[in-house]
PDB file of C-alpha atoms in Angstrom:
ATOM      1  CA  UNK C 147      10.885 -22.350  14.973  1.00 69.00           C
ATOM      2  CA  UNK C 148      10.338 -25.755  14.869  1.00 81.00           C
ATOM      3  CA  UNK C 149       6.955 -27.336  17.484  1.00 91.00           C
ATOM      4  CA  UNK C 150       8.124 -30.823  16.289  1.00 95.00           C
ATOM      5  CA  UNK C 151      11.182 -32.449  16.719  1.00 95.00           C
ATOM      6  CA  UNK C 152      12.724 -36.021  16.173  1.00 96.00           C
ATOM      7  CA  UNK C 153      16.328 -35.515  17.319  1.00 92.00           C
ATOM      8  CA  UNK C 154      17.574 -39.430  15.323  1.00 95.00           C
ATOM      9  CA  UNK C 155      17.658 -38.936  12.389  1.00 94.00           C
ATOM     10  CA  UNK C 156      18.722 -42.457  11.969  1.00 96.00           C
ATOM     11  CA  UNK C 157      18.079 -45.825  14.032  1.00 97.00           C
ATOM     12  CA  UNK C 158      19.209 -48.875  13.814  1.00 97.00           C
ATOM     13  CA  UNK C 159      18.122 -52.402  15.030  1.00 98.00           C
ATOM     14  CA  UNK C 160      17.700 -56.102  14.321  1.00 98.00           C
ATOM     15  CA  UNK C 161      15.082 -58.140  13.038  1.00 97.00           C
ATOM     16  CA  UNK C 162      12.965 -58.931  16.373  1.00 97.00           C
ATOM     17  CA  UNK C 163      14.075 -56.891  18.423  1.00 97.00           C
ATOM     18  CA  UNK C 164      12.033 -53.588  19.491  1.00 98.00           C
ATOM     19  CA  UNK C 165      12.712 -50.401  17.919  1.00 98.00           C
ATOM     20  CA  UNK C 166      11.633 -47.098  19.735  1.00 98.00           C
ATOM     21  CA  UNK C 167      11.653 -43.956  18.041  1.00 98.00           C
ATOM     22  CA  UNK C 168      11.423 -40.794  19.592  1.00 98.00           C
ATOM     23  CA  UNK C 169       9.059 -37.689  19.417  1.00 97.00           C
ATOM     24  CA  UNK C 170       9.100 -34.247  20.978  1.00 97.00           C
ATOM     25  CA  UNK C 171       7.150 -31.195  21.043  1.00 97.00           C
ATOM     26  CA  UNK C 172       7.125 -27.514  22.501  1.00 95.00           C
ATOM     27  CA  UNK C 173       3.452 -26.517  22.508  1.00 93.00           C
ATOM     28  CA  UNK C 174       0.971 -27.471  24.509  1.00 93.00           C
ATOM     29  CA  UNK C 175      -1.523 -26.650  23.170  1.00 92.00           C
ATOM     30  CA  UNK C 176      -0.924 -29.725  20.048  1.00 93.00           C
ATOM     31  CA  UNK C 177      -4.253 -32.391  20.922  1.00 91.00           C
ATOM     32  CA  UNK C 178      -3.326 -34.784  18.577  1.00 91.00           C
ATOM     33  CA  UNK C 179      -0.769 -36.781  17.648  1.00 93.00           C
ATOM     34  CA  UNK C 180       0.232 -39.212  14.905  1.00 93.00           C
ATOM     35  CA  UNK C 181       3.028 -40.763  13.184  1.00 96.00           C
ATOM     36  CA  UNK C 182       3.010 -42.031   9.219  1.00 95.00           C
ATOM     37  CA  UNK C 183       5.884 -44.049   7.515  1.00 96.00           C
ATOM     38  CA  UNK C 184       7.592 -43.489   4.426  1.00 94.00           C
ATOM     39  CA  UNK C 185       9.513 -45.627   2.012  1.00 93.00           C
ATOM     40  CA  UNK C 186      11.693 -44.363  -0.865  1.00 88.00           C
ATOM     41  CA  UNK C 187      10.041 -42.512  -4.037  1.00 84.00           C
ATOM     42  CA  UNK C 188       6.518 -43.046  -1.828  1.00 89.00           C
ATOM     43  CA  UNK C 189       4.826 -39.390  -0.548  1.00 90.00           C
ATOM     44  CA  UNK C 190       3.839 -40.615   3.388  1.00 93.00           C
ATOM     45  CA  UNK C 191       1.329 -43.457   5.059  1.00 92.00           C
ATOM     46  CA  UNK C 192      -0.471 -42.934   7.543  1.00 90.00           C
ATOM     47  CA  UNK C 193       0.235 -45.303  10.623  1.00 93.00           C
ATOM     48  CA  UNK C 194      -1.017 -44.838  13.725  1.00 93.00           C
ATOM     49  CA  UNK C 195      -2.504 -41.676  16.009  1.00 91.00           C
ATOM     50  CA  UNK C 196      -3.447 -40.700  19.714  1.00 93.00           C
ATOM     51  CA  UNK C 197      -5.717 -37.886  21.288  1.00 91.00           C
ATOM     52  CA  UNK C 198      -4.221 -36.151  24.059  1.00 92.00           C
ATOM     53  CA  UNK C 199      -6.708 -37.904  26.527  1.00 93.00           C
ATOM     54  CA  UNK C 200      -5.120 -40.980  26.144  1.00 94.00           C
ATOM     55  CA  UNK C 201      -1.280 -41.921  27.152  1.00 95.00           C
ATOM     56  CA  UNK C 202      -1.383 -45.504  24.700  1.00 97.00           C
ATOM     57  CA  UNK C 203      -2.707 -46.209  21.431  1.00 95.00           C
ATOM     58  CA  UNK C 204      -1.734 -49.848  20.576  1.00 96.00           C
ATOM     59  CA  UNK C 205      -2.189 -50.828  16.688  1.00 94.00           C
ATOM     60  CA  UNK C 206      -1.039 -54.956  16.252  1.00 96.00           C
ATOM     61  CA  UNK C 207       3.163 -53.953  16.640  1.00 97.00           C
ATOM     62  CA  UNK C 208       2.814 -50.556  17.150  1.00 97.00           C
ATOM     63  CA  UNK C 209       2.024 -48.405  19.823  1.00 97.00           C
ATOM     64  CA  UNK C 210       2.384 -44.804  20.665  1.00 97.00           C
ATOM     65  CA  UNK C 211       2.883 -43.847  23.441  1.00 98.00           C
ATOM     66  CA  UNK C 212       2.037 -40.010  25.241  1.00 97.00           C
ATOM     67  CA  UNK C 213       3.915 -38.101  28.130  1.00 97.00           C
ATOM     68  CA  UNK C 214       1.763 -34.565  28.374  1.00 95.00           C
ATOM     69  CA  UNK C 215       4.124 -34.006  31.023  1.00 96.00           C
ATOM     70  CA  UNK C 216       7.184 -34.240  29.117  1.00 97.00           C
ATOM     71  CA  UNK C 217       5.856 -33.034  25.572  1.00 97.00           C
ATOM     72  CA  UNK C 218       7.254 -36.846  24.611  1.00 97.00           C
ATOM     73  CA  UNK C 219       5.267 -39.102  21.972  1.00 97.00           C
ATOM     74  CA  UNK C 220       7.298 -42.510  21.125  1.00 98.00           C
ATOM     75  CA  UNK C 221       6.401 -44.976  17.838  1.00 98.00           C
ATOM     76  CA  UNK C 222       6.975 -48.567  19.637  1.00 98.00           C
ATOM     77  CA  UNK C 223       8.097 -51.333  17.468  1.00 98.00           C
ATOM     78  CA  UNK C 224       7.898 -54.614  18.659  1.00 97.00           C
ATOM     79  CA  UNK C 225       8.768 -57.549  16.832  1.00 97.00           C
ATOM     80  CA  UNK C 226      11.019 -55.139  14.100  1.00 98.00           C
ATOM     81  CA  UNK C 227      10.803 -56.163  10.714  1.00 97.00           C
ATOM     82  CA  UNK C 228      12.694 -56.071   7.968  1.00 97.00           C
ATOM     83  CA  UNK C 229       9.931 -54.154   6.043  1.00 96.00           C
ATOM     84  CA  UNK C 230       9.497 -51.558   8.541  1.00 97.00           C
ATOM     85  CA  UNK C 231      12.790 -50.146   7.125  1.00 97.00           C
ATOM     86  CA  UNK C 232      10.965 -46.441   6.005  1.00 97.00           C
ATOM     87  CA  UNK C 233      11.421 -42.871   7.490  1.00 96.00           C
ATOM     88  CA  UNK C 234       8.611 -42.341  10.118  1.00 97.00           C
ATOM     89  CA  UNK C 235       7.871 -39.180  10.353  1.00 96.00           C
ATOM     90  CA  UNK C 236       5.846 -37.535  14.075  1.00 96.00           C
ATOM     91  CA  UNK C 237       3.394 -34.932  13.698  1.00 94.00           C
ATOM     92  CA  UNK C 238       0.948 -32.748  16.317  1.00 94.00           C
ATOM     93  CA  UNK C 239      -1.919 -30.714  15.752  1.00 90.00           C
ATOM     94  CA  UNK C 240      -3.513 -28.173  17.602  1.00 87.00           C
ATOM     95  CA  UNK C 241      -7.693 -29.369  16.547  1.00 78.00           C
ATOM     96  CA  UNK C 242      -8.225 -30.134  12.986  1.00 71.00           C
ATOM     97  CA  UNK C 243      -7.376 -29.112   9.417  1.00 72.00           C
ATOM     98  CA  UNK C 244      -4.051 -29.395   7.669  1.00 72.00           C
ATOM     99  CA  UNK C 245      -3.058 -25.737   8.449  1.00 73.00           C
ATOM    100  CA  UNK C 246      -2.712 -27.056  11.882  1.00 80.00           C
ATOM    101  CA  UNK C 247      -0.575 -30.419  11.494  1.00 86.00           C
ATOM    102  CA  UNK C 248       2.854 -29.979  12.252  1.00 91.00           C
ATOM    103  CA  UNK C 249       5.596 -32.238  10.884  1.00 93.00           C
ATOM    104  CA  UNK C 250       8.993 -33.801  12.274  1.00 95.00           C
ATOM    105  CA  UNK C 251      12.312 -33.834  10.503  1.00 94.00           C
ATOM    106  CA  UNK C 252      11.702 -37.866  10.143  1.00 95.00           C
ATOM    107  CA  UNK C 253      13.711 -40.458  12.270  1.00 97.00           C
ATOM    108  CA  UNK C 254      15.079 -43.647   8.935  1.00 96.00           C
ATOM    109  CA  UNK C 255      14.559 -46.753  10.304  1.00 98.00           C
ATOM    110  CA  UNK C 256      16.683 -49.885   9.314  1.00 98.00           C
ATOM    111  CA  UNK C 257      15.643 -53.196  10.754  1.00 97.00           C
ATOM    112  CA  UNK C 258      18.955 -55.538   9.608  1.00 97.00           C
ATOM    113  CA  UNK C 259      17.499 -58.615   9.097  1.00 95.00           C
TER     114      UNK C 259
ATOM    115  CA  UNK N 164      -7.930 -44.356   1.519  1.00 74.00           C
ATOM    116  CA  UNK N 165      -7.370 -42.142  -1.920  1.00 83.00           C
ATOM    117  CA  UNK N 166      -5.063 -42.829  -4.634  1.00 90.00           C
ATOM    118  CA  UNK N 167      -3.260 -40.092  -5.157  1.00 94.00           C
ATOM    119  CA  UNK N 168      -0.659 -39.564  -8.307  1.00 96.00           C
ATOM    120  CA  UNK N 169       2.106 -36.771  -8.811  1.00 97.00           C
ATOM    121  CA  UNK N 170       3.295 -35.419 -12.653  1.00 97.00           C
ATOM    122  CA  UNK N 171       6.223 -35.314 -13.067  1.00 97.00           C
ATOM    123  CA  UNK N 172       7.798 -37.809 -10.227  1.00 96.00           C
ATOM    124  CA  UNK N 173      11.091 -35.433 -10.304  1.00 96.00           C
ATOM    125  CA  UNK N 174      12.522 -32.507 -11.973  1.00 97.00           C
ATOM    126  CA  UNK N 175      15.994 -30.908 -13.221  1.00 97.00           C
ATOM    127  CA  UNK N 176      15.655 -27.437 -13.981  1.00 96.00           C
ATOM    128  CA  UNK N 177      17.290 -24.195 -14.497  1.00 97.00           C
ATOM    129  CA  UNK N 178      17.185 -20.902 -12.501  1.00 97.00           C
ATOM    130  CA  UNK N 179      14.785 -18.666 -13.542  1.00 97.00           C
ATOM    131  CA  UNK N 180      12.549 -21.021 -15.452  1.00 97.00           C
ATOM    132  CA  UNK N 181       9.243 -22.252 -13.670  1.00 97.00           C
ATOM    133  CA  UNK N 182       7.477 -26.128 -13.525  1.00 97.00           C
ATOM    134  CA  UNK N 183       4.016 -27.211 -12.719  1.00 98.00           C
ATOM    135  CA  UNK N 184       3.189 -29.932 -10.438  1.00 98.00           C
ATOM    136  CA  UNK N 185       0.304 -31.697 -11.219  1.00 98.00           C
ATOM    137  CA  UNK N 186      -2.264 -34.134  -8.462  1.00 97.00           C
ATOM    138  CA  UNK N 187      -5.168 -35.816  -9.191  1.00 97.00           C
ATOM    139  CA  UNK N 188      -6.731 -37.821  -6.310  1.00 95.00           C
ATOM    140  CA  UNK N 189      -9.088 -40.937  -7.802  1.00 94.00           C
ATOM    141  CA  UNK N 190     -11.932 -39.681  -6.303  1.00 91.00           C
ATOM    142  CA  UNK N 191     -13.951 -36.045  -5.057  1.00 91.00           C
ATOM    143  CA  UNK N 192     -12.405 -33.960  -2.503  1.00 89.00           C
ATOM    144  CA  UNK N 193     -13.267 -31.050  -0.778  1.00 87.00           C
ATOM    145  CA  UNK N 194      -9.593 -29.687  -0.385  1.00 88.00           C
ATOM    146  CA  UNK N 195      -6.665 -30.440  -1.370  1.00 93.00           C
ATOM    147  CA  UNK N 196      -3.063 -29.729   0.116  1.00 94.00           C
ATOM    148  CA  UNK N 197       0.735 -28.606  -1.391  1.00 96.00           C
ATOM    149  CA  UNK N 198       3.463 -29.101   0.779  1.00 96.00           C
ATOM    150  CA  UNK N 199       7.309 -29.151   0.306  1.00 96.00           C
ATOM    151  CA  UNK N 200      10.286 -30.955   2.460  1.00 93.00           C
ATOM    152  CA  UNK N 201      13.247 -29.224   1.652  1.00 92.00           C
ATOM    153  CA  UNK N 202      16.570 -31.713   2.247  1.00 88.00           C
ATOM    154  CA  UNK N 203      16.575 -32.490   6.090  1.00 86.00           C
ATOM    155  CA  UNK N 204      13.804 -30.168   7.233  1.00 89.00           C
ATOM    156  CA  UNK N 205      10.117 -31.304   8.054  1.00 91.00           C
ATOM    157  CA  UNK N 206       7.183 -31.117   5.699  1.00 92.00           C
ATOM    158  CA  UNK N 207       5.209 -27.857   5.382  1.00 93.00           C
ATOM    159  CA  UNK N 208       2.277 -26.844   4.167  1.00 93.00           C
ATOM    160  CA  UNK N 209       2.413 -24.525   1.424  1.00 96.00           C
ATOM    161  CA  UNK N 210      -1.322 -24.267   0.320  1.00 95.00           C
ATOM    162  CA  UNK N 211      -4.635 -25.152   0.825  1.00 93.00           C
ATOM    163  CA  UNK N 212      -7.128 -25.337  -2.438  1.00 93.00           C
ATOM    164  CA  UNK N 213     -10.477 -25.405  -2.510  1.00 87.00           C
ATOM    165  CA  UNK N 214     -12.424 -26.038  -6.122  1.00 83.00           C
ATOM    166  CA  UNK N 215     -13.734 -23.218  -7.071  1.00 81.00           C
ATOM    167  CA  UNK N 216     -12.635 -20.732  -5.105  1.00 83.00           C
ATOM    168  CA  UNK N 217      -8.785 -18.721  -4.296  1.00 88.00           C
ATOM    169  CA  UNK N 218      -6.441 -20.984  -2.509  1.00 92.00           C
ATOM    170  CA  UNK N 219      -5.351 -19.872   0.701  1.00 93.00           C
ATOM    171  CA  UNK N 220      -1.307 -19.730   1.942  1.00 95.00           C
ATOM    172  CA  UNK N 221       0.796 -20.216   4.538  1.00 93.00           C
ATOM    173  CA  UNK N 222       2.677 -17.960   6.834  1.00 91.00           C
ATOM    174  CA  UNK N 223       5.751 -17.396   3.968  1.00 93.00           C
ATOM    175  CA  UNK N 224       4.542 -18.309   0.594  1.00 96.00           C
ATOM    176  CA  UNK N 225       2.822 -16.174  -1.627  1.00 96.00           C
ATOM    177  CA  UNK N 226       1.084 -16.695  -4.257  1.00 96.00           C
ATOM    178  CA  UNK N 227       3.196 -15.211  -6.968  1.00 96.00           C
ATOM    179  CA  UNK N 228       6.035 -17.977  -6.298  1.00 97.00           C
ATOM    180  CA  UNK N 229       3.530 -21.087  -5.998  1.00 97.00           C
ATOM    181  CA  UNK N 230       0.573 -19.995  -7.875  1.00 96.00           C
ATOM    182  CA  UNK N 231      -2.460 -22.717  -7.963  1.00 96.00           C
ATOM    183  CA  UNK N 232      -4.633 -24.001  -9.740  1.00 94.00           C
ATOM    184  CA  UNK N 233      -7.294 -26.511  -8.676  1.00 94.00           C
ATOM    185  CA  UNK N 234     -10.543 -26.622 -11.745  1.00 92.00           C
ATOM    186  CA  UNK N 235     -12.752 -29.536 -10.333  1.00 92.00           C
ATOM    187  CA  UNK N 236     -12.114 -31.990  -7.138  1.00 92.00           C
ATOM    188  CA  UNK N 237      -9.737 -34.069  -8.029  1.00 94.00           C
ATOM    189  CA  UNK N 238      -7.122 -32.243  -9.188  1.00 95.00           C
ATOM    190  CA  UNK N 239      -5.035 -29.761  -8.899  1.00 96.00           C
ATOM    191  CA  UNK N 240      -1.568 -28.068  -9.759  1.00 97.00           C
ATOM    192  CA  UNK N 241       1.402 -26.358  -8.350  1.00 98.00           C
ATOM    193  CA  UNK N 242       3.217 -23.588 -10.428  1.00 98.00           C
ATOM    194  CA  UNK N 243       6.917 -23.312  -8.882  1.00 98.00           C
ATOM    195  CA  UNK N 244       7.897 -20.062 -10.313  1.00 97.00           C
ATOM    196  CA  UNK N 245      11.094 -18.076 -11.438  1.00 97.00           C
ATOM    197  CA  UNK N 246      13.012 -20.743  -9.563  1.00 97.00           C
ATOM    198  CA  UNK N 247      16.027 -21.228  -7.499  1.00 96.00           C
ATOM    199  CA  UNK N 248      18.031 -23.120  -5.869  1.00 96.00           C
ATOM    200  CA  UNK N 249      16.647 -22.705  -2.715  1.00 95.00           C
ATOM    201  CA  UNK N 250      13.321 -24.512  -4.604  1.00 97.00           C
ATOM    202  CA  UNK N 251      15.155 -27.839  -4.827  1.00 96.00           C
ATOM    203  CA  UNK N 252      12.973 -30.181  -3.115  1.00 96.00           C
ATOM    204  CA  UNK N 253      10.027 -32.652  -2.498  1.00 95.00           C
ATOM    205  CA  UNK N 254       6.471 -31.100  -3.545  1.00 97.00           C
ATOM    206  CA  UNK N 255       3.882 -33.128  -2.216  1.00 96.00           C
ATOM    207  CA  UNK N 256       0.059 -33.161  -2.423  1.00 96.00           C
ATOM    208  CA  UNK N 257      -2.030 -34.461   0.028  1.00 94.00           C
ATOM    209  CA  UNK N 258      -5.913 -34.843   0.572  1.00 91.00           C
ATOM    210  CA  UNK N 259      -7.810 -35.572   4.195  1.00 83.00           C
ATOM    211  CA  UNK N 260      -9.945 -38.610   4.837  1.00 73.00           C
ATOM    212  CA  UNK N 261     -12.936 -37.221   4.572  1.00 66.00           C
ATOM    213  CA  UNK N 262     -14.858 -40.153   5.491  1.00 60.00           C
ATOM    214  CA  UNK N 263     -13.690 -39.198   9.004  1.00 57.00           C
ATOM    215  CA  UNK N 264     -10.862 -40.587  10.695  1.00 56.00           C
ATOM    216  CA  UNK N 265     -10.104 -41.580  14.517  1.00 57.00           C
ATOM    217  CA  UNK N 266     -11.282 -39.122  17.578  1.00 58.00           C
ATOM    218  CA  UNK N 267     -13.025 -36.836  15.094  1.00 59.00           C
ATOM    219  CA  UNK N 268      -9.942 -35.567  13.100  1.00 68.00           C
ATOM    220  CA  UNK N 269      -9.779 -36.661   9.137  1.00 69.00           C
ATOM    221  CA  UNK N 270      -6.236 -38.301   8.739  1.00 77.00           C
ATOM    222  CA  UNK N 271      -3.973 -37.533   5.486  1.00 85.00           C
ATOM    223  CA  UNK N 272      -2.989 -39.264   2.342  1.00 89.00           C
ATOM    224  CA  UNK N 273      -0.188 -37.910   0.464  1.00 93.00           C
ATOM    225  CA  UNK N 274       0.845 -38.381  -3.249  1.00 95.00           C
ATOM    226  CA  UNK N 275       4.081 -39.913  -4.235  1.00 95.00           C
ATOM    227  CA  UNK N 276       5.740 -36.645  -4.240  1.00 96.00           C
ATOM    228  CA  UNK N 277       7.666 -34.140  -6.983  1.00 97.00           C
ATOM    229  CA  UNK N 278      11.427 -33.958  -5.823  1.00 96.00           C
ATOM    230  CA  UNK N 279      12.445 -30.856  -8.170  1.00 97.00           C
ATOM    231  CA  UNK N 280      16.320 -30.040  -7.966  1.00 96.00           C
ATOM    232  CA  UNK N 281      17.109 -26.520  -9.490  1.00 97.00           C
ATOM    233  CA  UNK N 282      20.685 -25.812 -10.872  1.00 95.00           C
TER     234      UNK N 282
END
């Protein structure tokens, strides 16, 4: 039972353009959402997060949008750079604690120079 | 942020054998976590390892299959016992940012992972 879903396994974008990575969830009790970025042979690294009390959080080139009514989360990267090429994992949590954290299957982003 | 190392980085093992994965953190942490990522799947929490007590396993994971040690506040091991090809996965350890993160939630730091292939 996959509570967090990333339906696009891969995405290719031209350098300088916007990358939009999508994530859907099923559990309305999730109150905290995160994006992790993973390079080959490395562990996932935290990128950006958002609380369910907000609908947008911005950090430099990265913006996360939350649509609670649609149970949908998206990560926008503007402008995209070749160094952004990685696998991006969406995750959602009910409260704190690793045992309450659920991950999506990841989307591989390729930014084409 | 915590720096986490894992050994081995990868291994190829025969069915029926066991492999112990080591996780070392550069600072003392209360809890360490072990995850599995099977091919094409999401990261799934196996267990939480607390120093000085038995690990807490998530549904679907048992101590006999995945025994865990936590001898001190910077180190943990996960053993994958009596392996079968279905155990082929990436195994990751992680720790929480105990300094506090955004919105009162402690983000996690992950090790580089151990890629296990069982033949």
